[in-house]
Amino acid sequence: MTGRDIRVLDEQIANKIAAGEVIERPASVVKELVENALDAGATRIEIEIREGGKEYIRVTDDGAGIPADQVPLAFARHATSKIRSADDLFSVHTLGFRGEALPSIASVAQVEMRTRTAGAAGGVRYTVEAGRPGSLEPAGTPPGTTVVVRRLFFNTPARYKFLRSEAAERRRVAEVAARIALAWPAVAFRFLADGRQVFATPGDGDLAGAVLAIYGQAAGPGLVPVDYELDGLRVHGFVGRPDAVHGNRDRMSVFLNGRWIHSAALLRAIEQGYETLLPPRRYPLAVLHLTVDPAAVDVNVHPAKAEVRFKDERAVFRTVLRAVRHGLLGAGLVGAASLGRPVEGRAAPAPATRGGQSGLYPGFERPEPPSGPASGEARRPAGDHAEEPVYAPGGSRESAGTWRGSSGGAARERLHRDAYPELGTGAAAGGPARDARTLLREMNVLGQLHRTFILGETPQGLWIIDQHVAHERVLYERFLRRAARGGGSVQHLLAPVAVTFSPERSGLAEQYQEELARLGFVLEPFGGASYLVRGVPVELGPGADAARLTGVLEEVLDACDGEGGFSAHEAAASLACRAAVKAGQVLDMSRMKKLLAQLAEADNPFACPHGRPVIIELDRMDLERRFGRR
Ligand code: ADP
Ligand code: MG
């Protein structure tokens, strides 16, 4: 076998290879083009995509433009106006300088550039397709540059196949656009998708204005300013109030010296700054700019992944945490005592207690503030109920199974599912065979434990039913049926509520309007990423505020995000979780009985949509044995 000659790759192949590294998807094209616009000193930048950016991407800026004779050069490999010599490498202040983006993009798409410098009498138009230069001709165009990228990866089918759904690609572009706009509040950004404006920032240098433009005016009253400095690290920006939380981290971003960075640790630091104010798996809005001496960081650990390494990781974590807490303290949202104390981890999640939330759950009392148990002491029900025995109603019933006091020890519980492996055929020990559903309907309801569990006496023991999970199960099945057939009752809101989705999700809202309608959401497009909510599933009740509704809807939209499209299961599960009675809510006897009766009707009363048990049983014989009665 003869050896192969070594050859220099021709430029087109080299560009394609480079494109594989730089240009992964529409979002990376947008990032490169917008960074070029920023390097050109633009003050207004418009980003437009169609079909997730797969078919069409346009970035228009009012920057310096490119002199006509240099336009073809801009598409040549390693052609850059940003560095002249290797020495310049150590003093670059621009976002790009390797001269790879334009040739890479042009090698895998159809690209058109229109550009004009400020002084020039007219502009030019230049096209490149699959790396082959087209014509350069005069064109009427305003000062600045427009780059249009059509049919990305049309000549590299393998890469095209790698792209995700339109909705998913659009989401990534929106994410990139939002991050850059939040990093550059002095530049006015406008982002359009499929002909509709998703957001437009004012570009007046005011970060709050950019945050509101992107996340909706509804976020306004909830913005808490953060400005804090410690040991040369400044943290400034905004965090959301803890009562305006979201089901995902989409609205959390951290910027380091003006650039968005990926840092799970710093997002955690932000969350810990809220101490116990955040409900479990709920995330605040947070846009924080960190300013630090560049010598204190290794920024280029991985340029493409936007990861950074700090010299003193822990100090940065602590400072961010304190900055958030300091901001919340200033807004009167956390106690002063918590400022000095290091928070080692998240304490037990507290039920949300701020006003304005209980309206979503009519008929249920607002949850009480957490009765913070002193360490080591047993937690007792707070308030009026503190003196009431756990077992009060019907207390004169004397049956062998009656439970009068807590053993205090670790009761040997059994999952009800284990006790009744076959649904509905559970035979009571020593008693007549009873259908488990009948037991649910007929049990002697003893009361509520810790405002979380319903206690019920059955002939063969004590049932402990998680009120939230039980209600969740009931509602899940209801929403699941509705997702398939529609026809649920809609609660029409007296005053429509305007909600604004994160840029990533606004497209999904449009795409899945029909599915949402079946579930009972009456939405009306209200410009950009905003919608007017005119009706909600009756289970959510009236009086919903914008922040809450946005959260509920976004969680449902997340269920639509999979490659397989809309998942009725996920949508029903998230709605059910949101609408179900919470732990911490007081239920009166009739409400408990109604809930148990509904549970008895469920297709599967024994597990929540995600598999958590609904019912746990303390076996009567077990109890008797432990008390030495057997
Ligand atoms: P780099 O940004 O690394 O220099 P690019 O391939 O992205 O490489 O761009 C090549 C050159 O084209 C830039 O150095 C710049 O001179 C010019 N250029 C690209 N986009 C613009 C724009 N929007 N406005 C003005 N000049 C631009
Ligand atoms: Mg560039």
XYZ file of C-alpha atoms and ligand atoms in Angstrom:
658
model
C 0.000 0.000 0.000
C 1.352 3.346 -0.953
C 1.497 6.111 1.597
C -0.776 9.026 1.155
C 0.604 12.421 0.259
C 0.325 15.169 2.784
C -1.658 18.034 1.346
C -2.819 21.394 2.532
C -6.613 21.365 2.720
C -8.222 23.762 0.361
C -9.832 26.753 1.975
C -13.413 25.600 1.479
C -12.802 22.350 3.324
C -10.894 24.141 6.074
C -13.825 26.494 6.527
C -16.283 23.660 6.744
C -14.182 22.037 9.424
C -13.948 25.302 11.322
C -17.707 25.699 10.968
C -18.091 22.405 12.758
C -16.379 23.919 15.743
C -17.743 27.452 15.732
C -21.197 27.026 14.228
C -23.206 24.363 15.931
C -26.717 25.696 15.459
C -28.686 28.837 14.630
C -27.998 30.234 18.093
C -24.247 30.159 17.459
C -24.707 32.028 14.179
C -26.705 34.681 15.990
C -24.076 34.950 18.700
C -21.243 35.449 16.201
C -23.136 37.981 14.088
C -24.281 40.006 17.075
C -20.773 40.022 18.525
C -19.495 41.366 15.240
C -22.126 44.097 15.377
C -21.088 45.001 18.912
C -17.414 45.053 17.874
C -18.434 47.463 15.115
C -19.765 49.867 17.750
C -23.455 49.383 17.010
C -26.020 51.111 19.224
C -29.029 49.384 17.661
C -29.102 45.717 16.725
C -32.026 43.831 15.264
C -32.138 40.040 15.276
C -34.719 38.231 13.220
C -35.190 34.520 12.750
C -37.672 32.319 10.977
C -38.363 28.681 11.658
C -36.029 28.530 14.592
C -33.291 30.125 12.511
C -32.968 27.046 10.360
C -34.354 28.834 7.320
C -33.549 32.453 7.983
C -31.407 34.552 10.305
C -30.922 38.279 9.940
C -28.783 40.577 12.059
C -28.866 44.272 11.263
C -26.714 46.850 13.013
C -25.974 50.558 12.801
C -22.251 50.049 13.380
C -19.193 51.149 11.447
C -19.892 49.093 8.330
C -17.222 47.596 6.069
C -15.546 49.545 3.250
C -16.806 48.186 -0.080
C -13.460 46.896 -1.283
C -12.900 44.920 1.919
C -16.170 43.049 2.000
C -14.949 39.881 0.223
C -11.944 39.904 2.529
C -14.182 39.754 5.593
C -15.201 36.291 4.375
C -11.641 35.091 3.956
C -10.220 32.789 6.551
C -8.250 34.453 9.331
C -9.230 37.837 7.988
C -9.898 40.241 10.818
C -9.730 43.955 11.357
C -9.249 43.427 15.044
C -5.637 42.369 15.481
C -2.589 43.150 13.422
C 0.179 41.254 15.157
C 0.683 38.520 17.693
C 1.376 41.203 20.280
C -2.175 42.492 19.856
C -3.393 39.180 21.208
C -2.608 40.374 24.695
C -4.641 43.528 24.435
C -7.769 42.591 22.516
C -10.917 44.233 23.746
C -13.191 42.953 21.036
C -15.445 39.934 21.263
C -13.990 38.136 18.269
C -10.606 38.337 16.647
C -9.863 35.007 15.024
C -11.471 35.909 11.747
C -13.308 32.613 11.524
C -16.981 33.338 12.014
C -17.980 34.784 8.637
C -16.090 32.263 6.481
C -17.362 29.414 8.646
C -21.001 30.499 8.412
C -20.697 31.181 4.689
C -19.302 27.708 4.083
C -22.446 26.029 5.377
C -25.246 28.382 4.309
C -26.390 30.994 1.834
C -25.147 34.327 3.117
C -25.928 37.816 1.993
C -24.245 40.907 3.411
C -25.291 44.499 2.884
C -23.022 47.092 4.380
C -22.148 50.756 4.195
C -19.649 52.849 6.115
C -20.686 56.164 7.599
C -18.857 58.335 5.077
C -19.664 56.305 1.956
C -22.071 57.582 -0.664
C -23.712 54.189 -0.984
C -23.460 50.639 0.188
C -22.744 47.226 -1.314
C -24.338 43.840 -1.407
C -22.283 40.661 -1.400
C -23.307 37.029 -1.473
C -21.553 33.787 -0.642
C -23.113 30.355 -0.992
C -21.542 27.219 0.437
C -18.218 29.041 0.546
C -18.406 30.139 -3.116
C -18.239 33.917 -3.441
C -20.969 35.503 -5.521
C -21.152 39.011 -6.809
C -20.300 42.298 -5.140
C -22.618 45.035 -6.316
C -23.739 48.505 -5.245
C -26.866 48.540 -3.119
C -28.942 51.099 -1.316
C -28.575 50.387 2.355
C -28.349 52.556 5.466
C -25.017 52.953 7.285
C -24.206 49.784 9.179
C -24.324 46.119 8.275
C -26.974 43.525 7.623
C -26.103 39.865 7.398
C -28.738 37.385 6.246
C -28.068 33.671 6.650
C -30.425 31.379 4.780
C -30.768 27.587 4.888
C -28.107 26.852 7.463
C -26.361 23.511 6.864
C -28.153 23.014 3.521
C -24.940 21.544 2.102
C -24.027 19.512 5.183
C -27.028 17.217 5.732
C -25.329 15.398 8.583
C -25.092 18.607 10.545
C -28.596 19.653 9.589
C -29.956 16.413 10.957
C -28.278 17.231 14.234
C -30.487 20.256 14.756
C -33.415 19.968 17.116
C -37.016 20.986 16.509
C -37.827 24.507 15.358
C -39.232 25.296 18.782
C -36.080 24.065 20.488
C -33.726 25.963 18.172
C -35.803 29.077 18.515
C -35.582 28.730 22.254
C -31.789 28.634 22.089
C -31.667 31.711 19.897
C -33.980 33.558 22.262
C -31.740 32.558 25.154
C -28.655 33.912 23.409
C -30.425 37.098 22.338
C -31.708 37.746 25.859
C -28.305 37.154 27.424
C -26.525 39.500 25.064
C -29.193 42.164 25.500
C -28.862 41.892 29.277
C -25.082 42.136 28.997
C -25.329 45.310 26.868
C -28.063 47.539 28.302
C -26.630 50.542 26.441
C -27.410 48.910 23.109
C -31.001 48.734 21.869
C -31.833 45.154 20.858
C -34.895 44.022 19.013
C -35.608 40.345 18.584
C -38.201 39.017 16.154
C -39.216 35.435 15.561
C -41.501 34.342 12.742
C -42.600 37.885 12.093
C -43.410 38.794 15.660
C -41.430 40.960 18.032
C -40.392 38.986 21.075
C -38.656 41.830 22.862
C -37.121 45.231 22.303
C -34.809 46.792 24.871
C -34.549 50.578 25.211
C -30.744 50.672 24.997
C -30.485 53.624 27.350
C -27.875 52.012 29.569
C -30.374 51.270 32.313
C -30.256 47.572 33.169
C -33.708 47.646 34.774
C -35.185 48.806 31.480
C -33.605 45.874 29.657
C -34.772 43.398 32.304
C -38.342 44.686 32.071
C -38.293 44.683 28.286
C -37.228 41.055 28.254
C -39.129 39.604 31.182
C -42.210 41.765 31.035
C -43.388 44.853 32.830
C -45.112 42.570 35.304
C -41.666 41.792 36.743
C -41.314 45.503 37.547
C -42.712 45.868 41.026
C -40.855 42.730 42.003
C -37.371 43.856 41.052
C -35.012 44.195 43.984
C -31.855 46.173 43.207
C -28.548 44.612 44.187
C -25.368 46.598 44.527
C -22.679 45.206 46.749
C -18.940 45.177 46.797
C -16.466 43.142 48.785
C -12.734 42.623 48.308
C -12.636 44.020 44.813
C -15.674 42.117 43.553
C -18.702 44.209 42.702
C -22.079 42.587 42.228
C -24.838 44.703 40.808
C -28.120 44.117 39.053
C -31.521 42.877 40.077
C -33.149 39.926 41.728
C -36.850 39.144 41.866
C -38.989 39.160 44.955
C -39.357 35.706 46.464
C -43.088 35.679 45.795
C -42.572 35.990 42.065
C -40.814 32.714 41.433
C -40.632 30.430 38.451
C -40.451 26.754 37.786
C -37.108 26.959 36.010
C -33.840 28.887 36.032
C -34.498 30.612 32.686
C -34.607 34.036 34.245
C -31.349 33.689 36.128
C -28.194 34.966 34.525
C -24.764 36.006 35.702
C -22.371 38.184 33.751
C -18.687 38.557 34.437
C -17.044 41.752 33.260
C -19.791 42.195 30.708
C -20.024 38.658 29.385
C -22.597 36.021 30.200
C -21.088 33.097 32.049
C -22.291 29.626 32.730
C -21.993 28.887 36.425
C -24.256 26.483 38.245
C -22.410 27.327 41.453
C -23.209 31.020 41.256
C -26.871 30.328 40.511
C -26.846 28.244 43.670
C -25.255 31.132 45.531
C -28.102 33.365 44.383
C -30.699 30.841 45.511
C -29.012 30.481 48.875
C -29.135 34.239 49.235
C -32.896 33.841 49.572
C -32.364 31.525 52.493
C -35.699 29.816 53.109
C -37.768 32.275 51.143
C -37.923 30.187 47.990
C -40.406 27.337 47.796
C -38.839 24.042 46.740
C -37.897 23.844 43.071
C -38.821 27.461 42.523
C -36.346 29.935 41.128
C -36.210 33.694 41.216
C -35.470 36.192 38.519
C -31.852 37.294 38.805
C -29.698 39.361 36.487
C -26.371 40.015 38.145
C -23.292 41.674 36.755
C -20.010 40.806 38.434
C -17.125 43.189 37.970
C -13.699 42.018 38.989
C -10.065 42.557 38.142
C -9.506 40.301 35.107
C -6.364 39.006 36.794
C -8.571 37.257 39.340
C -10.124 34.952 36.748
C -9.136 32.510 34.064
C -11.795 33.434 31.575
C -10.697 31.220 28.767
C -11.044 27.874 30.438
C -13.357 27.057 27.581
C -14.327 30.055 25.485
C -17.164 28.341 23.660
C -18.772 27.090 26.830
C -18.535 30.424 28.624
C -17.062 28.750 31.653
C -14.740 30.615 33.961
C -12.527 29.676 36.818
C -12.070 32.066 39.694
C -8.861 32.140 41.670
C -10.901 32.137 44.866
C -14.090 30.308 44.016
C -15.455 30.295 47.557
C -15.000 34.011 48.050
C -16.937 34.748 44.880
C -19.701 32.379 45.934
C -19.921 34.048 49.352
C -19.935 37.535 47.914
C -22.723 36.753 45.457
C -24.774 35.133 48.205
C -24.283 38.144 50.452
C -25.016 40.584 47.674
C -28.379 38.927 47.079
C -29.179 38.815 50.768
C -28.090 42.414 51.164
C -30.479 43.418 48.389
C -33.352 41.448 49.894
C -32.562 42.962 53.289
C -32.704 46.421 51.793
C -36.126 45.589 50.429
C -37.218 44.368 53.849
C -37.545 40.795 52.694
C -35.139 39.005 55.033
C -34.266 39.605 58.647
C -31.121 41.490 59.540
C -29.939 38.651 61.747
C -29.433 36.420 58.764
C -26.871 38.687 57.199
C -23.894 37.709 59.227
C -24.624 34.036 59.529
C -23.142 31.758 56.904
C -25.797 29.641 55.244
C -24.521 26.128 54.837
C -27.424 24.752 52.910
C -31.043 25.297 52.230
C -33.166 24.865 55.320
C -36.408 22.941 55.174
C -38.588 24.531 52.520
C -41.127 26.899 53.989
C -44.588 27.243 52.587
C -44.991 30.428 50.622
C -46.503 33.011 52.898
C -46.597 36.245 51.024
C -49.850 37.915 50.265
C -51.586 37.680 46.968
C -50.899 34.024 46.428
C -53.780 32.304 48.089
C -56.210 33.587 45.499
C -55.288 30.697 43.282
C -56.743 28.280 45.752
C -60.224 29.443 46.652
C -61.838 27.633 49.494
C -58.560 26.933 51.194
C -57.087 29.028 53.907
C -53.898 30.840 53.279
C -50.985 28.830 54.631
C -49.657 30.027 57.927
C -46.087 31.210 58.298
C -43.837 28.298 59.077
C -43.755 27.582 62.770
C -40.004 27.337 62.918
C -39.218 24.541 65.310
C -36.480 25.260 67.800
C -33.690 22.819 67.172
C -34.193 19.508 68.881
C -37.745 20.237 69.934
C -40.666 18.480 68.410
C -42.585 20.654 66.034
C -46.107 21.454 67.157
C -48.911 22.903 65.170
C -48.865 26.652 65.419
C -51.466 29.198 66.361
C -54.972 28.317 67.426
C -54.380 24.676 66.908
C -51.473 24.398 69.263
C -53.587 23.228 72.156
C -55.807 20.899 70.225
C -55.113 17.207 70.435
C -54.262 15.564 67.186
C -57.225 13.308 67.610
C -60.252 15.394 68.397
C -63.255 14.823 66.186
C -65.429 11.907 67.209
C -63.162 11.321 70.147
C -65.644 9.194 72.042
C -65.462 6.379 69.555
C -63.916 3.487 71.363
C -62.651 0.902 69.050
C -59.577 -1.182 69.364
C -58.001 0.612 66.443
C -58.292 4.072 67.875
C -55.019 5.882 68.049
C -54.740 8.188 71.017
C -51.213 9.417 71.060
C -48.117 9.495 68.983
C -45.628 6.808 69.815
C -42.899 9.339 69.006
C -40.669 6.570 67.726
C -40.129 5.537 64.174
C -43.356 3.860 63.313
C -42.932 0.971 61.008
C -44.912 2.220 58.075
C -45.840 0.350 55.025
C -46.678 1.721 51.709
C -50.269 1.199 51.028
C -49.271 -0.065 47.652
C -47.431 -2.909 49.307
C -50.373 -3.689 51.496
C -52.672 -3.812 48.510
C -50.657 -4.994 45.583
C -53.800 -5.576 43.644
C -55.842 -2.504 43.402
C -59.192 -2.768 45.061
C -58.878 -6.312 46.413
C -57.230 -5.542 49.725
C -58.673 -7.800 52.408
C -58.740 -6.410 55.912
C -56.990 -8.458 58.519
C -59.638 -10.015 60.670
C -62.412 -8.038 59.025
C -64.615 -8.582 56.066
C -62.963 -8.153 52.718
C -63.200 -4.505 51.878
C -62.542 -2.711 48.716
C -59.777 -0.143 49.220
C -61.920 2.508 47.594
C -64.739 1.731 49.960
C -62.303 2.163 52.818
C -61.379 5.581 51.527
C -65.028 6.553 51.377
C -66.045 5.097 54.686
C -63.060 5.576 56.937
C -63.422 7.439 60.180
C -61.568 10.646 59.473
C -59.691 11.548 62.626
C -58.291 14.893 61.608
C -55.330 16.608 60.077
C -51.744 16.078 61.169
C -49.248 18.918 60.833
C -51.601 20.503 58.306
C -50.127 18.078 55.842
C -51.647 14.653 56.382
C -55.164 13.380 56.759
C -55.499 10.658 59.385
C -58.150 8.023 58.919
C -59.141 5.028 60.992
C -59.873 1.803 59.140
C -60.785 -1.554 60.609
C -57.248 -2.773 60.093
C -55.203 0.234 61.062
C -54.444 3.880 60.567
C -54.156 5.470 57.177
C -52.020 8.532 56.702
C -52.864 10.363 53.512
C -50.720 13.145 52.083
C -53.272 15.862 51.327
C -51.244 17.484 48.566
C -50.341 14.272 46.787
C -53.906 12.991 47.076
C -55.365 16.122 45.554
C -52.617 16.137 42.942
C -53.632 12.631 41.882
C -57.284 13.593 41.576
C -56.525 16.697 39.553
C -53.913 14.951 37.419
C -56.440 12.451 36.132
C -58.947 15.209 35.527
C -56.464 17.334 33.551
C -55.237 14.305 31.641
C -58.770 13.573 30.428
C -59.219 17.194 29.572
C -55.942 17.383 27.628
C -57.268 14.607 25.426
C -60.857 15.736 25.026
C -61.130 19.288 26.325
C -64.435 20.306 27.811
C -63.384 21.292 31.303
C -64.941 24.239 33.038
C -63.222 27.516 32.414
C -63.099 30.214 35.042
C -63.439 33.445 33.098
C -61.423 36.164 34.752
C -63.239 39.406 35.476
C -60.156 41.345 34.557
C -57.836 39.637 32.070
C -54.301 39.164 33.375
C -51.366 40.080 31.130
C -48.541 37.571 31.303
C -45.158 37.744 29.625
C -43.298 34.552 28.908
C -39.571 34.228 28.892
C -38.337 34.712 25.332
C -37.550 31.011 25.180
C -41.146 30.041 25.785
C -43.147 32.630 23.921
C -43.039 30.600 20.737
C -44.329 27.547 22.529
C -47.304 29.513 23.819
C -48.269 30.333 20.275
C -47.599 26.861 18.974
C -49.595 25.119 21.686
C -52.480 27.519 22.068
C -54.918 24.765 21.155
C -53.612 22.335 23.764
C -53.698 25.086 26.363
C -57.283 25.874 25.386
C -58.301 22.256 25.895
C -56.859 22.434 29.392
C -58.950 25.522 30.056
C -56.593 28.421 29.395
C -58.107 31.197 27.317
C -55.145 33.101 25.902
C -55.073 35.998 23.528
C -51.851 37.262 21.905
C -50.994 40.639 23.368
C -47.883 41.588 21.423
C -44.435 40.076 21.631
C -44.064 37.449 24.295
C -47.143 38.756 26.120
C -50.582 37.217 26.291
C -53.841 38.227 27.892
C -55.193 35.424 30.024
C -58.978 35.633 29.913
C -59.771 32.317 31.474
C -58.102 29.558 33.481
C -59.097 26.009 34.427
C -61.671 26.406 37.155
C -59.443 24.428 39.516
C -56.972 27.295 39.597
C -59.674 29.655 40.813
C -60.079 33.392 40.284
C -57.813 36.151 41.438
C -54.622 34.780 39.926
C -51.824 37.335 39.650
C -49.560 37.662 36.663
C -46.429 36.217 38.234
C -48.225 33.112 39.388
C -50.059 32.568 36.138
C -46.859 33.032 34.180
C -45.267 30.371 36.343
C -48.153 27.959 35.933
C -48.318 28.440 32.178
C -44.582 28.186 31.671
C -44.474 24.944 33.542
C -47.197 23.595 31.302
C -45.312 24.901 28.272
C -42.197 23.094 29.426
C -44.232 19.963 28.976
C -44.500 20.831 25.292
C -40.817 21.173 24.830
C -39.887 17.605 24.055
C -39.021 16.356 20.631
C -42.232 14.383 20.642
C -44.236 17.582 21.012
C -46.919 18.068 23.597
C -46.875 15.660 26.532
C -50.330 15.504 28.087
C -48.901 13.576 31.021
C -46.340 16.240 31.893
C -48.777 19.087 31.331
C -51.445 17.471 33.503
C -48.890 16.621 36.189
C -47.542 20.152 36.438
C -50.993 21.733 36.435
C -52.160 19.304 39.080
C -49.180 20.087 41.275
C -49.846 23.803 40.957
C -53.582 23.592 41.587
C -53.558 21.033 44.375
C -53.959 21.975 48.008
C -50.572 22.500 49.612
C -48.950 21.055 52.661
C -49.515 23.625 55.392
C -53.084 24.398 54.436
C -55.754 23.793 57.021
C -58.550 21.556 55.760
C -61.815 21.269 57.607
C -63.588 17.963 58.060
C -65.940 18.317 55.116
C -63.092 19.292 52.817
C -61.065 16.264 53.919
C -63.998 13.926 53.365
C -64.646 15.383 49.957
C -61.019 14.904 49.004
C -61.058 11.270 50.154
C -64.246 10.647 48.199
C -62.643 12.128 45.082
C -59.555 10.010 45.641
C -61.732 6.919 45.890
C -62.962 7.664 42.370
C -59.474 7.959 40.919
C -58.171 5.413 38.432
C -55.116 4.964 40.630
C -55.566 6.429 44.080
C -52.259 5.124 45.359
C -49.520 7.083 43.646
C -48.963 10.622 42.479
C -48.213 11.247 38.789
C -44.519 10.870 39.510
C -44.790 7.816 41.689
C -44.818 9.196 45.219
C -47.154 7.280 47.522
C -50.475 8.845 48.443
C -51.322 6.634 51.408
C -49.224 5.020 54.110
C -50.700 2.551 56.544
C -49.890 1.799 60.185
C -51.092 -1.700 60.711
C -53.392 -2.287 63.668
C -51.826 -5.625 64.596
C -48.412 -4.022 64.492
C -49.558 -1.302 66.846
C -51.054 -3.789 69.243
C -47.896 -5.866 69.194
C -45.749 -2.860 69.972
C -47.884 -1.940 72.922
C -47.573 -5.462 74.248
C -51.187 -6.305 73.569
C -50.303 -9.288 71.460
P -13.567 38.361 13.718
O -14.815 38.918 14.336
O -12.965 37.302 14.562
O -12.628 39.421 13.293
P -15.341 37.534 11.637
O -15.235 36.478 10.619
O -16.450 37.442 12.589
O -13.985 37.575 12.412
O -15.388 38.914 10.922
C -14.339 39.282 10.025
C -14.218 40.777 9.912
O -15.345 41.309 9.233
C -14.162 41.521 11.235
O -12.871 41.568 11.762
C -14.715 42.875 10.854
O -13.688 43.678 10.356
C -15.653 42.592 9.716
N -17.061 42.562 10.174
C -17.813 41.462 10.382
N -19.063 41.792 10.771
C -19.098 43.145 10.817
C -20.121 44.103 11.140
N -21.359 43.728 11.527
N -19.811 45.420 11.082
C -18.565 45.808 10.699
N -17.569 44.954 10.379
C -17.818 43.642 10.422
Mg -16.515 37.816 14.721
